[in-house]
Amino acid sequence: MTGPEDVEHDVFSPPAPSGPAARAVGFKRLLEATQIVQWEADAQTRDFTYVGSQAERLLGYPLARWLEPAFWKTHLHPDDLDRVLRFREEALREREAYEFEYRMIAAGGNSVWFHDVVAVQRLDGVAAVIRGFLIDVSKRKRAEATARASEARVRQLIEQAPDAIVAARANGQVAFVNHQAEHLFGYQPGALVGEQLEQVLSGPRVKEYLEEPGLALGAPSVTMTEGTVPATARRADGRTFPVAVNFGRLETDEGLVVVTTVRDVSHQIEAEQALRQSEERFRIAATLGADIIAEADISTGGVVWFGNVDEAMGFARGEFPRTLDGLRDRGHPDDRGRVRRAMSRSVFEQGGVVSFECRLRSKEGLYRHWTVRAVPRSDSDDLSKTFVAVCSDVTEQIVARAEALQHRDALAHVARVSSLGELTGAVAHELNQPLAAILSNAQAAVRLLDRDAPDVRQVREVLHDIVADDRRASAIIQRLREMMRGESSSRETIDLGAVVQEVREIMRSGLSMRGIAVLSEFASDLPPVVADRIQIQQVVVNLVTNAMQAMDELPEASLTFRVFERDDGWQVVTVDDTGPGISPTMLATMFNPFNTSREGGLGMGLSISRSIVEAHGGEMQAEPLATGGATVGFALPPSP
Amino acid sequence: MTDEPTVFVVDDDPSVRRSVVRLLESAGLRVEGFDSGEAFLEHRRRTGPACVVLDVRMSGMSGLELQRRLSATGRPMAIVFITGHGDVPMSVAAMKGGAVDFLLKPFDDEALLAAIDRAIGRDRAWLLEQQELAVLRVGYDRLTPREQQVFALVAAGLLNKQVAAQLGTSEKTIKVHRARVMAKMEALSLADLVRHAERLQITARHPDWRA
């Protein structure tokens, strides 16, 4: 083995100012000034016989180490070893010159990339000496590696992006896409790559971007446009839809790539349109006065009105209070506590919709009824300070409701009167009985007195009867007057049994005229109930009238009044008949208004009865009897 | 048979019943009061002229029902209806059933007494009719079967020779039968005999109708 100096001297002749020797010395110095290492090795042992002095600097090993046997082989990067050795053996057999790149492990443990340019000198066709230059290319290799890693990162980033991304080369050809893009445009995986970007995206800015690829930057990077631009996307099936796109430039080792981020905005546009329409509808509704919207700020006390609240309350534009204090002043004093409680409930029970009714004084001083549904603004912070309230003026409805109640009373009165109309015969008969007795008695008395020897005792007896019958007539008229009176409900403590008995007495002649036998089963010692006596009597009259009509023309008819107490303490009044009973269809509708099985009937009787009974907190009941006929009645809850 | 009329008052209202009974008694009538149709029907009545003052509406048997029942018996009775409230169908039914009058309560004593008077009169006439009919029946029962045949045919308007042809005998024989019939039935003329036949409800088939 020879030292490097010897090799150096063997290879390069002593320097000379000109001529081949001097040129060799000049090149040697040039080489030594660069990072290029010249070397010579035995082609058979593959060991270095000469290495340029720069080698020391490149790997950190002294030159003597380079010349140790198998230095090169043992200092190759393990990952490159097989590839490099295989390549060199092959090249030594077949080539005069070759170059390849590999890593060597430096003294510091780091690896250094070399580009090795080799010339083979042969003796009798067999490689004898190889010489070459080692060039440190680590910097370039690192840059390449960085570039590759960057592109992979970008691809990964693109794949993970929530938006669809299409990357195209400067010529408009799609380089790569993420699966969101494939999904958005309706392409099979990979089908979009190689297509023209304009096939899926069109718009003025798209073309602009492709035609102005911009500056290529030194390092791979992505620069994005500021903001998005609208464009039209076209799916594989030809359908188009609106999108918003962002353009970016990605510098890769393959050249400039235009990265296009595509967002489907059709839903957004629809939503915006819907919102605009909804706002428009809301504005129209508010203008029409259907509802008034208020936004109240609890902390400042300010109220913003949407909708024509001024007109609704009789004020000139802008005059109705715009503060909570102002509203409080216009509110009904009786409502203030309730409204305050409702609002504070909403504050402390987060997010709850609160609704209440209140009365607000209009310009002319009349209270108008409002229903208010308020909700804390969802976009405000923990302690809601802002409420949005929908306010409806329900004055008309409330007036209508009151009128309906009055109307119901009037209806009940009409039904009462018409029932009495139906009962005129019975009542007239009832009244004419005592009148007939009075007249006959009086005329008999006259005759008795006309006799020669009047029997005074007998005449006194007659007069007593006259007085009794007169009282009886008067009592009938009194009862009649009470039933005819269209007065509103007045509750009192009543004995249900006694009330039913009175009705029975009134109806007795009507029933007997129709040949209907009257039976009674009254429980004794029932506690009193609180009810409107006349209304309850009206219900019983209706029940009897119905039973009577059900048994019209029947040879064997009987009617049973029952008053008893149910297990739960409710008191029940029923009227049982021996009529044809109740069919299931009838059972379902018999308490509805204008439902009548009778020609010329109004069909209000049982409906009114139900209204009355329900107004008493009671319930109507009806069922067919096993023995034929029906039992219809009502139950009233016990007095509190 | 006494000629003193009786007025039956049937009304379930005790005060009305008592006052009417009292009124009629004060007018000198013999009166009996009943509180229901059933009670009245069960009562054994005397045979003299009578009438009923009857309330239409009663619990149990109604006045109209009592009227029907009475007319079904062999002793129909003149009825004066009284009612607290009458309607047209009710009064029509009552009058069709043979009621003498239909009075609305309260009624004047004169009106009631006049109606009762008419009713008693009608009942007297009915009783007289029944008496005459009884006499006629006695006479008719005395006729031989042949005489009854001749009676029926003559009353039907057949001439003697037609009767003879009908019965297959001579006109002369018929004349003899006819004279006996006239005598037994106490008929003064052919018209009288025809009237008797009608009252006895005796009919004969006209020969032309014979099949």
PDB file of N, CA and C in Angstrom, chain A residues 424-426 428-429 432-433 435-437 439-441 443-444 447-448 451 458 461-462 465 469 472 508-509 512-513 515, chain B residues 11-13 15-16 18-20 22-23 25-27 55 57-60 83-85 90 105-110 113:
ATOM      1  N   THR A 424    -145.647  23.912  27.047  1.00  0.00           N
ATOM      2  CA  THR A 424    -146.758  24.811  27.330  1.00  0.00           C
ATOM      3  C   THR A 424    -147.996  24.032  27.714  1.00  0.00           C
ATOM      4  N   GLY A 425    -148.248  22.971  26.979  1.00  0.00           N
ATOM      5  CA  GLY A 425    -149.418  22.153  27.263  1.00  0.00           C
ATOM      6  C   GLY A 425    -149.424  21.678  28.692  1.00  0.00           C
ATOM      7  N   ALA A 426    -148.289  21.117  29.088  1.00  0.00           N
ATOM      8  CA  ALA A 426    -148.196  20.565  30.426  1.00  0.00           C
ATOM      9  C   ALA A 426    -148.374  21.661  31.469  1.00  0.00           C
ATOM     10  N   ALA A 428    -149.727  24.670  31.067  1.00  0.00           N
ATOM     11  CA  ALA A 428    -151.076  25.224  31.024  1.00  0.00           C
ATOM     12  C   ALA A 428    -152.043  24.287  31.739  1.00  0.00           C
ATOM     13  N   HIS A 429    -151.837  23.017  31.494  1.00  0.00           N
ATOM     14  CA  HIS A 429    -152.707  22.038  32.137  1.00  0.00           C
ATOM     15  C   HIS A 429    -152.565  22.136  33.641  1.00  0.00           C
ATOM     16  N   ASN A 432    -154.211  25.238  34.766  1.00  0.00           N
ATOM     17  CA  ASN A 432    -155.667  25.245  34.599  1.00  0.00           C
ATOM     18  C   ASN A 432    -156.375  24.336  35.598  1.00  0.00           C
ATOM     19  N   GLN A 433    -155.624  23.390  36.147  1.00  0.00           N
ATOM     20  CA  GLN A 433    -156.236  22.524  37.156  1.00  0.00           C
ATOM     21  C   GLN A 433    -156.726  23.350  38.345  1.00  0.00           C
ATOM     22  N   LEU A 435    -157.147  26.519  38.518  1.00  0.00           N
ATOM     23  CA  LEU A 435    -158.107  27.527  38.065  1.00  0.00           C
ATOM     24  C   LEU A 435    -159.494  26.910  37.901  1.00  0.00           C
ATOM     25  N   ALA A 436    -159.520  25.698  37.350  1.00  0.00           N
ATOM     26  CA  ALA A 436    -160.801  25.013  37.172  1.00  0.00           C
ATOM     27  C   ALA A 436    -161.437  24.728  38.526  1.00  0.00           C
ATOM     28  N   ALA A 437    -160.600  24.295  39.457  1.00  0.00           N
ATOM     29  CA  ALA A 437    -161.118  23.975  40.785  1.00  0.00           C
ATOM     30  C   ALA A 437    -161.674  25.234  41.454  1.00  0.00           C
ATOM     31  N   LEU A 439    -162.785  27.968  40.026  1.00  0.00           N
ATOM     32  CA  LEU A 439    -164.022  28.432  39.383  1.00  0.00           C
ATOM     33  C   LEU A 439    -165.206  27.556  39.784  1.00  0.00           C
ATOM     34  N   SER A 440    -164.962  26.252  39.735  1.00  0.00           N
ATOM     35  CA  SER A 440    -166.064  25.340  40.080  1.00  0.00           C
ATOM     36  C   SER A 440    -166.472  25.514  41.532  1.00  0.00           C
ATOM     37  N   ASN A 441    -165.442  25.662  42.382  1.00  0.00           N
ATOM     38  CA  ASN A 441    -165.748  25.845  43.795  1.00  0.00           C
ATOM     39  C   ASN A 441    -166.521  27.138  44.032  1.00  0.00           C
ATOM     40  N   GLN A 443    -168.376  28.797  41.961  1.00  0.00           N
ATOM     41  CA  GLN A 443    -169.732  28.728  41.420  1.00  0.00           C
ATOM     42  C   GLN A 443    -170.609  27.801  42.274  1.00  0.00           C
ATOM     43  N   ALA A 444    -169.964  26.762  42.812  1.00  0.00           N
ATOM     44  CA  ALA A 444    -170.700  25.883  43.722  1.00  0.00           C
ATOM     45  C   ALA A 444    -171.107  26.660  44.965  1.00  0.00           C
ATOM     46  N   ARG A 447    -174.002  28.767  44.387  1.00  0.00           N
ATOM     47  CA  ARG A 447    -175.217  27.959  44.374  1.00  0.00           C
ATOM     48  C   ARG A 447    -175.643  27.576  45.802  1.00  0.00           C
ATOM     49  N   LEU A 448    -174.595  27.249  46.609  1.00  0.00           N
ATOM     50  CA  LEU A 448    -174.900  26.863  47.984  1.00  0.00           C
ATOM     51  C   LEU A 448    -175.527  28.037  48.738  1.00  0.00           C
ATOM     52  N   ARG A 451    -179.191  28.849  48.092  1.00  0.00           N
ATOM     53  CA  ARG A 451    -180.220  27.981  48.662  1.00  0.00           C
ATOM     54  C   ARG A 451    -180.966  28.717  49.777  1.00  0.00           C
ATOM     55  N   GLN A 458    -170.312  24.336  54.884  1.00  0.00           N
ATOM     56  CA  GLN A 458    -169.908  23.805  53.566  1.00  0.00           C
ATOM     57  C   GLN A 458    -169.278  24.914  52.712  1.00  0.00           C
ATOM     58  N   GLU A 461    -165.795  25.603  53.789  1.00  0.00           N
ATOM     59  CA  GLU A 461    -164.930  24.537  53.257  1.00  0.00           C
ATOM     60  C   GLU A 461    -164.539  24.838  51.798  1.00  0.00           C
ATOM     61  N   VAL A 462    -165.542  25.263  51.033  1.00  0.00           N
ATOM     62  CA  VAL A 462    -165.316  25.586  49.622  1.00  0.00           C
ATOM     63  C   VAL A 462    -164.305  26.738  49.494  1.00  0.00           C
ATOM     64  N   ASP A 465    -160.822  25.673  50.054  1.00  0.00           N
ATOM     65  CA  ASP A 465    -160.288  25.001  48.858  1.00  0.00           C
ATOM     66  C   ASP A 465    -159.879  26.026  47.802  1.00  0.00           C
ATOM     67  N   ASP A 469    -156.199  26.343  46.194  1.00  0.00           N
ATOM     68  CA  ASP A 469    -155.960  26.218  44.749  1.00  0.00           C
ATOM     69  C   ASP A 469    -155.347  27.483  44.175  1.00  0.00           C
ATOM     70  N   ARG A 472    -151.774  27.291  44.919  1.00  0.00           N
ATOM     71  CA  ARG A 472    -151.154  26.305  44.037  1.00  0.00           C
ATOM     72  C   ARG A 472    -150.871  26.927  42.658  1.00  0.00           C
ATOM     73  N   ARG A 508    -145.142  16.221  35.848  1.00  0.00           N
ATOM     74  CA  ARG A 508    -145.993  15.076  36.156  1.00  0.00           C
ATOM     75  C   ARG A 508    -147.172  14.940  35.192  1.00  0.00           C
ATOM     76  N   SER A 509    -147.901  16.064  34.986  1.00  0.00           N
ATOM     77  CA  SER A 509    -149.101  15.964  34.167  1.00  0.00           C
ATOM     78  C   SER A 509    -148.747  15.669  32.722  1.00  0.00           C
ATOM     79  N   SER A 512    -148.100  12.015  32.585  1.00  0.00           N
ATOM     80  CA  SER A 512    -149.297  11.183  32.730  1.00  0.00           C
ATOM     81  C   SER A 512    -150.175  11.301  31.493  1.00  0.00           C
ATOM     82  N   MET A 513    -150.177  12.498  30.890  1.00  0.00           N
ATOM     83  CA  MET A 513    -150.950  12.670  29.665  1.00  0.00           C
ATOM     84  C   MET A 513    -150.476  11.691  28.593  1.00  0.00           C
ATOM     85  N   GLY A 515    -149.341   8.905  29.214  1.00  0.00           N
ATOM     86  CA  GLY A 515    -149.477   7.550  29.728  1.00  0.00           C
ATOM     87  C   GLY A 515    -148.161   6.991  30.226  1.00  0.00           C
TER      88      GLY A 515
ATOM     89  N   ASP B  11    -161.512  12.272  37.504  1.00  0.00           N
ATOM     90  CA  ASP B  11    -160.367  13.188  37.380  1.00  0.00           C
ATOM     91  C   ASP B  11    -159.375  12.816  38.467  1.00  0.00           C
ATOM     92  N   ASP B  12    -158.117  12.697  38.095  1.00  0.00           N
ATOM     93  CA  ASP B  12    -157.130  12.268  39.095  1.00  0.00           C
ATOM     94  C   ASP B  12    -156.675  13.421  39.981  1.00  0.00           C
ATOM     95  N   ASP B  13    -157.001  14.662  39.592  1.00  0.00           N
ATOM     96  CA  ASP B  13    -156.625  15.798  40.437  1.00  0.00           C
ATOM     97  C   ASP B  13    -157.691  15.950  41.525  1.00  0.00           C
ATOM     98  N   SER B  15    -158.353  18.110  43.843  1.00  0.00           N
ATOM     99  CA  SER B  15    -159.051  19.377  44.098  1.00  0.00           C
ATOM    100  C   SER B  15    -160.040  19.676  42.987  1.00  0.00           C
ATOM    101  N   VAL B  16    -159.660  19.351  41.758  1.00  0.00           N
ATOM    102  CA  VAL B  16    -160.578  19.551  40.638  1.00  0.00           C
ATOM    103  C   VAL B  16    -161.792  18.632  40.823  1.00  0.00           C
ATOM    104  N   ARG B  18    -162.981  17.304  43.514  1.00  0.00           N
ATOM    105  CA  ARG B  18    -163.853  17.698  44.617  1.00  0.00           C
ATOM    106  C   ARG B  18    -164.698  18.922  44.235  1.00  0.00           C
ATOM    107  N   SER B  19    -164.047  19.874  43.524  1.00  0.00           N
ATOM    108  CA  SER B  19    -164.793  21.095  43.190  1.00  0.00           C
ATOM    109  C   SER B  19    -165.908  20.797  42.179  1.00  0.00           C
ATOM    110  N   VAL B  20    -165.602  19.917  41.234  1.00  0.00           N
ATOM    111  CA  VAL B  20    -166.611  19.612  40.212  1.00  0.00           C
ATOM    112  C   VAL B  20    -167.775  18.836  40.844  1.00  0.00           C
ATOM    113  N   ARG B  22    -168.655  18.986  43.863  1.00  0.00           N
ATOM    114  CA  ARG B  22    -169.382  19.928  44.704  1.00  0.00           C
ATOM    115  C   ARG B  22    -170.297  20.819  43.869  1.00  0.00           C
ATOM    116  N   LEU B  23    -169.770  21.275  42.732  1.00  0.00           N
ATOM    117  CA  LEU B  23    -170.566  22.151  41.860  1.00  0.00           C
ATOM    118  C   LEU B  23    -171.813  21.431  41.367  1.00  0.00           C
ATOM    119  N   GLU B  25    -173.241  18.824  42.601  1.00  0.00           N
ATOM    120  CA  GLU B  25    -174.163  18.541  43.704  1.00  0.00           C
ATOM    121  C   GLU B  25    -174.985  19.785  44.041  1.00  0.00           C
ATOM    122  N   SER B  26    -174.271  20.938  44.012  1.00  0.00           N
ATOM    123  CA  SER B  26    -174.986  22.182  44.336  1.00  0.00           C
ATOM    124  C   SER B  26    -176.054  22.481  43.294  1.00  0.00           C
ATOM    125  N   ALA B  27    -175.871  21.905  42.086  1.00  0.00           N
ATOM    126  CA  ALA B  27    -176.860  22.084  41.022  1.00  0.00           C
ATOM    127  C   ALA B  27    -177.952  21.013  41.128  1.00  0.00           C
ATOM    128  N   ASP B  55    -161.718  13.686  32.765  1.00  0.00           N
ATOM    129  CA  ASP B  55    -160.471  14.422  32.503  1.00  0.00           C
ATOM    130  C   ASP B  55    -159.687  13.676  31.420  1.00  0.00           C
ATOM    131  N   ARG B  57    -156.361  14.073  30.634  1.00  0.00           N
ATOM    132  CA  ARG B  57    -155.019  13.663  31.085  1.00  0.00           C
ATOM    133  C   ARG B  57    -155.099  13.107  32.496  1.00  0.00           C
ATOM    134  N   MET B  58    -154.764  11.886  32.584  1.00  0.00           N
ATOM    135  CA  MET B  58    -154.705  11.300  33.921  1.00  0.00           C
ATOM    136  C   MET B  58    -153.526  10.347  33.953  1.00  0.00           C
ATOM    137  N   SER B  59    -152.962  10.230  35.122  1.00  0.00           N
ATOM    138  CA  SER B  59    -151.959   9.182  35.263  1.00  0.00           C
ATOM    139  C   SER B  59    -152.709   7.862  35.194  1.00  0.00           C
ATOM    140  N   GLY B  60    -152.014   6.865  34.709  1.00  0.00           N
ATOM    141  CA  GLY B  60    -152.712   5.595  34.484  1.00  0.00           C
ATOM    142  C   GLY B  60    -153.523   5.698  33.210  1.00  0.00           C
ATOM    143  N   THR B  83    -160.504  19.309  30.081  1.00  0.00           N
ATOM    144  CA  THR B  83    -159.038  19.212  30.004  1.00  0.00           C
ATOM    145  C   THR B  83    -158.393  20.563  30.298  1.00  0.00           C
ATOM    146  N   GLY B  84    -157.217  20.498  30.851  1.00  0.00           N
ATOM    147  CA  GLY B  84    -156.457  21.710  31.166  1.00  0.00           C
ATOM    148  C   GLY B  84    -155.869  22.307  29.910  1.00  0.00           C
ATOM    149  N   HIS B  85    -155.504  21.473  28.980  1.00  0.00           N
ATOM    150  CA  HIS B  85    -154.921  21.982  27.742  1.00  0.00           C
ATOM    151  C   HIS B  85    -155.287  21.016  26.631  1.00  0.00           C
ATOM    152  N   MET B  90    -156.453  15.934  19.867  1.00  0.00           N
ATOM    153  CA  MET B  90    -157.042  15.318  21.047  1.00  0.00           C
ATOM    154  C   MET B  90    -158.578  15.483  21.027  1.00  0.00           C
ATOM    155  N   LYS B 105    -160.604  23.570  30.840  1.00  0.00           N
ATOM    156  CA  LYS B 105    -160.555  24.103  32.202  1.00  0.00           C
ATOM    157  C   LYS B 105    -159.904  25.488  32.165  1.00  0.00           C
ATOM    158  N   PRO B 106    -160.267  26.451  32.920  1.00  0.00           N
ATOM    159  CA  PRO B 106    -161.454  26.376  33.793  1.00  0.00           C
ATOM    160  C   PRO B 106    -162.728  26.636  32.985  1.00  0.00           C
ATOM    161  N   PHE B 107    -163.769  25.904  33.276  1.00  0.00           N
ATOM    162  CA  PHE B 107    -165.021  26.014  32.497  1.00  0.00           C
ATOM    163  C   PHE B 107    -166.096  26.660  33.372  1.00  0.00           C
ATOM    164  N   ASP B 108    -167.025  27.280  32.677  1.00  0.00           N
ATOM    165  CA  ASP B 108    -168.118  27.932  33.392  1.00  0.00           C
ATOM    166  C   ASP B 108    -169.134  26.873  33.828  1.00  0.00           C
ATOM    167  N   ASP B 109    -169.739  27.062  35.004  1.00  0.00           N
ATOM    168  CA  ASP B 109    -170.691  26.061  35.497  1.00  0.00           C
ATOM    169  C   ASP B 109    -171.836  25.847  34.528  1.00  0.00           C
ATOM    170  N   GLU B 110    -172.279  26.958  33.887  1.00  0.00           N
ATOM    171  CA  GLU B 110    -173.402  26.832  32.955  1.00  0.00           C
ATOM    172  C   GLU B 110    -173.017  25.960  31.777  1.00  0.00           C
ATOM    173  N   LEU B 113    -172.903  22.374  32.990  1.00  0.00           N
ATOM    174  CA  LEU B 113    -174.240  21.834  33.269  1.00  0.00           C
ATOM    175  C   LEU B 113    -175.018  21.611  31.971  1.00  0.00           C
TER     176      LEU B 113
END
